[in-house]
Amino acid sequence: MVQSVTKVIYRPDTQSTEEFVAMVNTAEFKRWKNGDTSIPLTDVVDSFEVYHSSQGHLLRPSRQQLENVFGTSKDVDVLTTILQNGKEQPVNGFSNGLGVTNIARTNAVIDCKGKGTSGI
């Protein structure tokens, strides 16, 4: 089953151009955000990666950047702050998991005429 993924964007303050991003599983995040604390953080986040937005590119922040903004570089604490104080933004064209693909639409050709290596 393919899970819907949402981006949660956190800005340290309203005047900041600095953004930190976490990817979350949409359904679990909504339940967690509405107060269902029984959901483990491992089910809420897509991964324990935090990204820093720099000129439109998502990069991994340094430990020093995390320490300066969040007071810690511990991933659980940083993610919790982002999830509690960040804003949701749907991600178009991105999903987690494997979808069904149509292998008949491939350009792969399999030669099964039995020539072996001598007929090449």
mmCIF file of C-alpha atoms in Angstrom:
data_model
loop_
_atom_site.group_PDB
_atom_site.id
_atom_site.type_symbol
_atom_site.label_atom_id
_atom_site.label_comp_id
_atom_site.label_asym_id
_atom_site.label_seq_id
_atom_site.Cartn_x
_atom_site.Cartn_y
_atom_site.Cartn_z
ATOM 1 C CA MET A 1 0.000 0.000 0.000
ATOM 2 C CA VAL A 2 1.291 3.458 -0.889
ATOM 3 C CA GLN A 3 1.290 5.965 1.955
ATOM 4 C CA SER A 4 0.656 9.655 1.456
ATOM 5 C CA VAL A 5 3.559 11.861 2.533
ATOM 6 C CA THR A 6 3.371 15.424 3.830
ATOM 7 C CA LYS A 7 6.147 17.943 4.363
ATOM 8 C CA VAL A 8 6.219 19.775 7.708
ATOM 9 C CA ILE A 9 8.083 23.084 7.490
ATOM 10 C CA TYR A 10 9.408 24.829 10.597
ATOM 11 C CA ARG A 11 10.726 28.393 10.717
ATOM 12 C CA PRO A 12 12.542 29.423 13.910
ATOM 13 C CA ASP A 13 10.756 32.797 13.829
ATOM 14 C CA THR A 14 8.403 34.695 11.531
ATOM 15 C CA GLN A 15 11.170 36.879 10.087
ATOM 16 C CA SER A 16 13.522 33.975 9.387
ATOM 17 C CA THR A 17 14.247 32.779 5.862
ATOM 18 C CA GLU A 18 15.709 29.635 7.384
ATOM 19 C CA GLU A 19 13.466 26.557 7.106
ATOM 20 C CA PHE A 20 13.743 23.064 8.512
ATOM 21 C CA VAL A 21 11.757 20.265 6.906
ATOM 22 C CA ALA A 22 10.590 16.825 8.034
ATOM 23 C CA MET A 23 8.685 14.292 5.931
ATOM 24 C CA VAL A 24 5.752 12.619 7.665
ATOM 25 C CA ASN A 25 3.143 9.993 6.904
ATOM 26 C CA THR A 26 -0.014 12.080 6.482
ATOM 27 C CA ALA A 27 -2.624 9.952 8.282
ATOM 28 C CA GLU A 28 -0.452 9.139 11.289
ATOM 29 C CA PHE A 29 0.757 12.739 11.571
ATOM 30 C CA LYS A 30 -2.822 14.097 11.655
ATOM 31 C CA ARG A 31 -3.761 11.660 14.422
ATOM 32 C CA TRP A 32 -0.557 12.495 16.351
ATOM 33 C CA LYS A 33 -1.094 16.246 15.922
ATOM 34 C CA ASN A 34 -4.688 15.901 17.198
ATOM 35 C CA GLY A 35 -3.397 14.451 20.464
ATOM 36 C CA ASP A 36 -3.124 10.684 19.908
ATOM 37 C CA THR A 37 0.107 10.188 21.835
ATOM 38 C CA SER A 38 -0.145 6.399 21.552
ATOM 39 C CA ILE A 39 1.276 6.607 18.006
ATOM 40 C CA PRO A 40 5.050 6.057 18.064
ATOM 41 C CA LEU A 41 7.158 8.729 16.397
ATOM 42 C CA THR A 42 8.583 6.026 14.123
ATOM 43 C CA ASP A 43 5.120 5.648 12.556
ATOM 44 C CA VAL A 44 4.576 9.402 12.248
ATOM 45 C CA VAL A 45 7.795 10.366 10.460
ATOM 46 C CA ASP A 46 8.776 8.957 7.103
ATOM 47 C CA SER A 47 12.411 8.941 8.241
ATOM 48 C CA PHE A 48 14.383 10.487 11.061
ATOM 49 C CA GLU A 49 16.037 12.866 8.601
ATOM 50 C CA VAL A 50 15.740 16.620 9.050
ATOM 51 C CA TYR A 51 16.413 18.859 6.068
ATOM 52 C CA HIS A 52 17.437 22.492 5.860
ATOM 53 C CA SER A 53 16.123 24.561 2.975
ATOM 54 C CA SER A 54 18.878 26.501 1.265
ATOM 55 C CA GLN A 55 18.145 28.388 -1.953
ATOM 56 C CA GLY A 56 15.357 25.980 -2.849
ATOM 57 C CA HIS A 57 17.429 22.853 -2.176
ATOM 58 C CA LEU A 58 16.873 20.516 0.733
ATOM 59 C CA LEU A 59 20.183 19.746 2.429
ATOM 60 C CA ARG A 60 21.055 18.066 5.691
ATOM 61 C CA PRO A 61 21.845 20.629 8.374
ATOM 62 C CA SER A 62 25.041 20.438 10.377
ATOM 63 C CA ARG A 63 24.942 19.508 14.030
ATOM 64 C CA GLN A 64 25.973 23.078 14.830
ATOM 65 C CA GLN A 65 22.973 24.482 12.914
ATOM 66 C CA LEU A 66 20.653 22.180 14.843
ATOM 67 C CA GLU A 67 22.280 23.138 18.160
ATOM 68 C CA ASN A 68 21.938 26.866 17.357
ATOM 69 C CA VAL A 69 18.262 26.676 16.372
ATOM 70 C CA PHE A 70 16.852 23.855 18.530
ATOM 71 C CA GLY A 71 19.312 23.768 21.438
ATOM 72 C CA THR A 72 20.056 20.122 20.636
ATOM 73 C CA SER A 73 21.158 17.966 17.734
ATOM 74 C CA LYS A 74 19.279 14.892 18.993
ATOM 75 C CA ASP A 75 17.024 13.817 16.117
ATOM 76 C CA VAL A 76 14.009 12.897 18.279
ATOM 77 C CA ASP A 77 13.966 16.290 20.024
ATOM 78 C CA VAL A 78 14.486 18.226 16.781
ATOM 79 C CA LEU A 79 11.741 16.282 14.978
ATOM 80 C CA THR A 80 9.309 16.714 17.868
ATOM 81 C CA THR A 81 9.810 20.496 17.785
ATOM 82 C CA ILE A 82 9.346 20.592 14.009
ATOM 83 C CA LEU A 83 6.178 18.482 14.174
ATOM 84 C CA GLN A 84 4.651 20.460 17.053
ATOM 85 C CA ASN A 85 5.414 23.934 15.685
ATOM 86 C CA GLY A 86 5.703 23.445 11.927
ATOM 87 C CA LYS A 87 3.182 23.936 9.142
ATOM 88 C CA GLU A 88 1.967 21.148 6.883
ATOM 89 C CA GLN A 89 2.499 21.333 3.152
ATOM 90 C CA PRO A 90 1.235 18.540 0.871
ATOM 91 C CA VAL A 91 3.827 17.005 -1.412
ATOM 92 C CA ASN A 92 2.664 16.525 -4.996
ATOM 93 C CA GLY A 93 4.023 13.622 -6.972
ATOM 94 C CA PHE A 94 5.789 11.946 -4.072
ATOM 95 C CA SER A 95 4.692 8.907 -2.160
ATOM 96 C CA ASN A 96 6.325 6.411 0.105
ATOM 97 C CA GLY A 97 6.303 2.764 -0.779
ATOM 98 C CA LEU A 98 6.132 0.760 -3.934
ATOM 99 C CA GLY A 99 3.362 1.268 -6.395
ATOM 100 C CA VAL A 100 2.261 -1.120 -9.090
ATOM 101 C CA THR A 101 4.203 -0.693 -12.306
ATOM 102 C CA ASN A 102 3.351 -1.961 -15.745
ATOM 103 C CA ILE A 103 6.358 -3.993 -16.851
ATOM 104 C CA ALA A 104 4.816 -4.477 -20.304
ATOM 105 C CA ARG A 105 5.596 -0.798 -21.036
ATOM 106 C CA THR A 106 9.351 -1.317 -20.880
ATOM 107 C CA ASN A 107 11.914 -1.168 -23.675
ATOM 108 C CA ALA A 108 13.745 -4.231 -22.400
ATOM 109 C CA VAL A 109 14.217 -6.976 -24.965
ATOM 110 C CA ILE A 110 15.079 -10.503 -23.941
ATOM 111 C CA ASP A 111 16.759 -12.646 -26.561
ATOM 112 C CA CYS A 112 15.770 -16.232 -25.989
ATOM 113 C CA LYS A 113 16.681 -17.716 -29.400
ATOM 114 C CA GLY A 114 19.409 -19.890 -27.917
ATOM 115 C CA LYS A 115 22.451 -18.497 -29.782
ATOM 116 C CA GLY A 116 24.577 -18.514 -26.680
ATOM 117 C CA THR A 117 27.891 -16.672 -26.796
ATOM 118 C CA SER A 118 28.944 -18.031 -30.215
ATOM 119 C CA GLY A 119 26.170 -16.270 -32.158
ATOM 120 C CA ILE A 120 26.891 -12.764 -30.988
#
